């Protein structure tokens, strides 16, 4: 089976940096993805890591360590609009490679 | 990127009735997925729907309760049958776009918010 653990809530100040961690257990690993979801909206893709290391996309970066079954999403120069839920997800090879999501981290950015 | 629409966007239904949710994609896709998301919770995969074959259901979900059709490469339906208040949730369809720059990116429809009284 698969399981993913991430913090349930994080609060940070506008302009700050926040890191959302994700640890996973999976029988077959096909990469770690991150999705953002605003209240009432659909999840949208942020980043994907298949290999160890850091991937940077603008203000967002994602890191993966396969040996530690661990990854994180780093959000820099936080803006109020970054307040949302963030999900890490792994692919389930037994389910047509559908995404299996963590429980999500609710990020609140305060002034 | 794939653009996905769902109908209805929301509905309020009576216990014991059924609702069919439609998912339309603007391009041909092989894999379509149906998820359920209860308010404030994560997304749970219901089933994977491939064109031309029976849907594959996850543990805890059965075809009699959630029949799925996939008549072509751009369309799918999910029916929530014999509804109870526990079925109140947001139902999302999702596709993997083989033409996207990132193989592992999935796109989600806007969701159908279902309330069962």
Tab-separated table of C-alpha atoms in Angstrom:
chain	number	residue	atom	x	y	z
A	1	UNK	CA	0.000	0.000	0.000
A	2	UNK	CA	0.891	3.635	0.013
A	3	UNK	CA	0.849	6.338	2.658
A	4	UNK	CA	1.935	9.955	2.704
A	5	UNK	CA	2.433	12.184	5.729
A	6	UNK	CA	2.469	15.965	5.684
A	7	UNK	CA	1.680	18.622	8.302
A	8	UNK	CA	-1.972	19.553	8.506
A	9	UNK	CA	-1.496	23.305	8.909
A	10	UNK	CA	1.210	25.894	8.453
A	11	UNK	CA	1.029	29.640	9.065
A	12	UNK	CA	3.568	32.105	7.716
A	13	UNK	CA	3.935	35.828	7.199
A	14	UNK	CA	3.772	37.519	3.839
A	15	UNK	CA	7.221	37.718	2.280
A	16	UNK	CA	8.577	34.830	4.308
A	17	UNK	CA	9.733	31.372	3.225
A	18	UNK	CA	7.861	28.226	4.173
A	19	UNK	CA	8.728	24.566	3.735
A	20	UNK	CA	6.085	21.835	3.606
A	21	UNK	CA	7.471	18.379	4.217
A	22	UNK	CA	6.160	15.082	2.909
A	23	UNK	CA	7.237	11.575	3.782
A	24	UNK	CA	5.906	8.628	1.877
A	25	UNK	CA	5.740	4.870	1.855
A	26	UNK	CA	5.062	3.154	-1.407
A	27	UNK	CA	5.744	-0.226	-2.929
A	28	UNK	CA	6.738	1.223	-6.259
A	29	UNK	CA	7.960	4.783	-6.710
A	30	UNK	CA	7.127	6.808	-9.786
A	31	UNK	CA	7.944	10.293	-8.557
A	32	UNK	CA	6.578	12.826	-6.087
A	33	UNK	CA	4.210	15.549	-7.200
A	34	UNK	CA	2.840	18.652	-5.532
A	35	UNK	CA	-0.563	20.200	-6.131
A	36	UNK	CA	-2.136	23.418	-4.933
A	37	UNK	CA	-5.820	23.806	-4.241
A	38	UNK	CA	-7.589	27.003	-3.319
A	39	UNK	CA	-10.895	26.853	-1.481
A	40	UNK	CA	-13.613	25.870	-3.915
A	41	UNK	CA	-11.134	25.263	-6.710
A	42	UNK	CA	-9.643	22.277	-8.479
A	43	UNK	CA	-6.165	21.001	-7.668
A	44	UNK	CA	-3.507	22.420	-9.950
A	45	UNK	CA	-0.084	21.002	-10.638
A	46	UNK	CA	2.923	22.715	-9.085
A	47	UNK	CA	5.913	20.453	-9.480
A	48	UNK	CA	7.219	16.938	-9.927
A	49	UNK	CA	10.396	15.182	-8.825
A	50	UNK	CA	11.436	11.824	-10.159
A	51	UNK	CA	15.105	12.065	-9.215
A	52	UNK	CA	16.884	13.282	-6.114
A	53	UNK	CA	17.517	16.965	-5.858
A	54	UNK	CA	15.885	20.322	-6.141
A	55	UNK	CA	13.543	21.491	-8.891
A	56	UNK	CA	12.898	25.206	-9.071
A	57	UNK	CA	9.947	26.890	-10.724
A	58	UNK	CA	9.780	30.567	-9.945
A	59	UNK	CA	8.983	31.149	-6.286
A	60	UNK	CA	8.286	27.464	-5.741
A	61	UNK	CA	10.879	24.724	-5.409
A	62	UNK	CA	10.506	21.036	-4.676
A	63	UNK	CA	13.058	18.632	-3.287
A	64	UNK	CA	13.250	14.861	-3.264
A	65	UNK	CA	15.393	12.338	-1.429
A	66	UNK	CA	14.447	8.856	-2.561
A	67	UNK	CA	16.714	7.163	-0.030
A	68	UNK	CA	14.852	8.958	2.775
A	69	UNK	CA	11.405	8.660	1.125
A	70	UNK	CA	11.105	12.359	1.750
A	71	UNK	CA	10.388	15.492	-0.143
A	72	UNK	CA	9.424	19.054	0.487
A	73	UNK	CA	7.850	22.019	-1.215
A	74	UNK	CA	9.522	25.358	-0.612
A	75	UNK	CA	7.569	28.538	-1.140
A	76	UNK	CA	9.526	31.775	-1.193
A	77	UNK	CA	8.449	35.412	-1.037
A	78	UNK	CA	5.065	34.339	0.223
A	79	UNK	CA	2.064	36.239	-1.029
A	80	UNK	CA	-1.452	36.339	0.360
A	81	UNK	CA	-2.671	34.452	-2.710
A	82	UNK	CA	-0.487	31.501	-1.683
A	83	UNK	CA	-2.986	30.721	1.080
A	84	UNK	CA	-4.292	27.362	-0.059
A	85	UNK	CA	-4.016	23.647	0.564
A	86	UNK	CA	-0.930	21.864	-0.714
A	87	UNK	CA	-0.932	18.154	-1.432
A	88	UNK	CA	1.964	15.842	-2.066
A	89	UNK	CA	1.125	12.855	-4.202
A	90	UNK	CA	2.704	9.696	-5.532
A	91	UNK	CA	1.628	7.532	-8.418
A	92	UNK	CA	-0.003	4.206	-7.774
A	93	UNK	CA	1.240	1.699	-10.310
A	94	UNK	CA	-1.615	-0.617	-9.375
A	95	UNK	CA	-4.256	1.990	-10.242
A	96	UNK	CA	-3.279	2.966	-13.743
A	97	UNK	CA	-0.732	5.366	-12.294
A	98	UNK	CA	-3.421	7.514	-10.732
A	99	UNK	CA	-2.248	9.923	-8.090
A	100	UNK	CA	-2.469	8.962	-4.447
A	101	UNK	CA	-2.655	12.147	-2.382
A	102	UNK	CA	-1.478	13.035	1.083
A	103	UNK	CA	-3.959	14.582	3.481
A	104	UNK	CA	-2.898	18.066	2.530
A	105	UNK	CA	-1.327	21.024	4.299
A	106	UNK	CA	-3.407	24.123	4.785
A	107	UNK	CA	-1.160	27.167	4.412
A	108	UNK	CA	-2.306	30.465	5.823
A	109	UNK	CA	-0.320	33.540	4.827
A	110	UNK	CA	-0.853	36.481	7.157
A	111	UNK	CA	-0.015	40.153	6.600
B	1	UNK	CA	-2.850	21.437	-21.194
B	2	UNK	CA	-6.164	19.628	-21.119
B	3	UNK	CA	-9.305	21.596	-20.340
B	4	UNK	CA	-11.950	19.659	-18.461
B	5	UNK	CA	-15.570	20.523	-17.840
B	6	UNK	CA	-17.990	18.804	-15.525
B	7	UNK	CA	-21.768	18.840	-15.316
B	8	UNK	CA	-23.512	19.560	-13.077
B	9	UNK	CA	-21.331	21.899	-11.069
B	10	UNK	CA	-23.455	21.246	-8.024
B	11	UNK	CA	-26.650	19.481	-7.074
B	12	UNK	CA	-28.836	18.776	-4.089
B	13	UNK	CA	-30.432	15.353	-4.207
B	14	UNK	CA	-32.785	13.283	-2.155
B	15	UNK	CA	-31.742	10.140	-0.401
B	16	UNK	CA	-32.237	7.020	-2.513
B	17	UNK	CA	-31.963	8.760	-5.882
B	18	UNK	CA	-29.081	8.631	-8.364
B	19	UNK	CA	-27.036	11.340	-10.032
B	20	UNK	CA	-24.908	11.069	-13.151
B	21	UNK	CA	-21.907	13.384	-13.418
B	22	UNK	CA	-20.464	14.120	-16.830
B	23	UNK	CA	-16.836	14.861	-17.601
B	24	UNK	CA	-15.801	16.308	-20.965
B	25	UNK	CA	-12.193	16.840	-22.069
B	26	UNK	CA	-11.109	19.062	-24.934
B	27	UNK	CA	-8.608	16.505	-26.222
B	28	UNK	CA	-8.344	12.754	-26.523
B	29	UNK	CA	-6.879	11.147	-23.431
B	30	UNK	CA	-6.241	7.544	-22.535
B	31	UNK	CA	-6.540	7.649	-18.776
B	32	UNK	CA	-9.383	9.270	-16.894
B	33	UNK	CA	-9.760	9.157	-13.141
B	34	UNK	CA	-12.603	9.866	-10.760
B	35	UNK	CA	-11.867	11.221	-7.281
B	36	UNK	CA	-13.958	12.147	-4.292
B	37	UNK	CA	-13.066	14.946	-1.908
B	38	UNK	CA	-14.983	15.684	1.247
B	39	UNK	CA	-14.775	19.262	2.537
B	40	UNK	CA	-11.396	19.989	4.048
B	41	UNK	CA	-10.133	16.515	3.217
B	42	UNK	CA	-7.790	14.965	0.702
B	43	UNK	CA	-8.703	13.458	-2.635
B	44	UNK	CA	-9.601	9.776	-2.690
B	45	UNK	CA	-9.437	7.823	-5.928
B	46	UNK	CA	-12.713	6.101	-6.783
B	47	UNK	CA	-11.798	4.448	-10.060
B	48	UNK	CA	-9.720	4.568	-13.208
B	49	UNK	CA	-11.623	4.627	-16.492
B	50	UNK	CA	-10.030	3.613	-19.766
B	51	UNK	CA	-11.874	3.723	-23.042
B	52	UNK	CA	-13.010	0.323	-24.213
B	53	UNK	CA	-12.585	-1.513	-20.949
B	54	UNK	CA	-14.284	-1.838	-17.591
B	55	UNK	CA	-13.373	0.734	-14.996
B	56	UNK	CA	-11.005	-0.336	-12.255
B	57	UNK	CA	-12.304	0.457	-8.771
B	58	UNK	CA	-10.331	1.163	-5.632
B	59	UNK	CA	-10.896	-0.623	-2.386
B	60	UNK	CA	-14.119	0.565	-0.798
B	61	UNK	CA	-15.771	1.527	-4.073
B	62	UNK	CA	-17.944	-0.834	-6.126
B	63	UNK	CA	-19.439	-0.728	-9.583
B	64	UNK	CA	-23.016	-1.093	-8.373
B	65	UNK	CA	-22.690	2.060	-6.302
B	66	UNK	CA	-20.515	4.075	-8.719
B	67	UNK	CA	-21.065	2.846	-12.280
B	68	UNK	CA	-18.772	4.515	-14.784
B	69	UNK	CA	-19.022	4.838	-18.530
B	70	UNK	CA	-16.190	5.732	-20.909
B	71	UNK	CA	-17.673	5.667	-24.391
B	72	UNK	CA	-14.821	7.542	-26.106
B	73	UNK	CA	-11.497	9.244	-25.490
B	74	UNK	CA	-12.969	12.618	-24.503
B	75	UNK	CA	-15.913	11.762	-22.271
B	76	UNK	CA	-16.826	9.841	-19.143
B	77	UNK	CA	-19.688	9.660	-16.674
B	78	UNK	CA	-19.817	8.686	-13.027
B	79	UNK	CA	-23.137	7.764	-11.464
B	80	UNK	CA	-23.656	7.936	-7.730
B	81	UNK	CA	-26.435	5.413	-7.107
B	82	UNK	CA	-28.943	5.057	-4.304
B	83	UNK	CA	-27.486	8.077	-2.583
B	84	UNK	CA	-27.242	8.621	1.145
B	85	UNK	CA	-26.040	11.691	3.070
B	86	UNK	CA	-22.612	10.030	3.367
B	87	UNK	CA	-22.216	10.486	-0.381
B	88	UNK	CA	-22.230	14.254	0.038
B	89	UNK	CA	-18.891	15.293	-1.358
B	90	UNK	CA	-17.095	16.924	-4.254
B	91	UNK	CA	-16.534	14.590	-7.182
B	92	UNK	CA	-13.677	15.416	-9.535
B	93	UNK	CA	-12.623	13.910	-12.781
B	94	UNK	CA	-9.022	14.034	-13.810
B	95	UNK	CA	-6.975	13.186	-16.863
B	96	UNK	CA	-3.372	12.616	-17.636
B	97	UNK	CA	-2.458	14.576	-20.708
B	98	UNK	CA	0.051	12.671	-22.748
B	99	UNK	CA	0.695	15.804	-24.754
B	100	UNK	CA	1.698	17.943	-21.805
B	101	UNK	CA	5.280	18.915	-21.253
B	102	UNK	CA	5.328	16.971	-18.017
B	103	UNK	CA	4.300	13.336	-18.298
B	104	UNK	CA	3.286	13.228	-14.702
B	105	UNK	CA	0.941	16.182	-14.691
B	106	UNK	CA	-2.705	15.469	-14.111
B	107	UNK	CA	-5.406	17.979	-14.849
B	108	UNK	CA	-8.570	18.226	-12.827
B	109	UNK	CA	-12.063	19.287	-13.670
B	110	UNK	CA	-13.758	21.956	-11.562
B	111	UNK	CA	-15.641	19.325	-9.570
B	112	UNK	CA	-19.279	18.542	-8.857
B	113	UNK	CA	-20.461	19.495	-5.389
B	114	UNK	CA	-23.082	16.991	-4.307
B	115	UNK	CA	-25.319	17.374	-1.277
B	116	UNK	CA	-27.614	14.506	-0.320
B	117	UNK	CA	-30.496	15.255	2.011
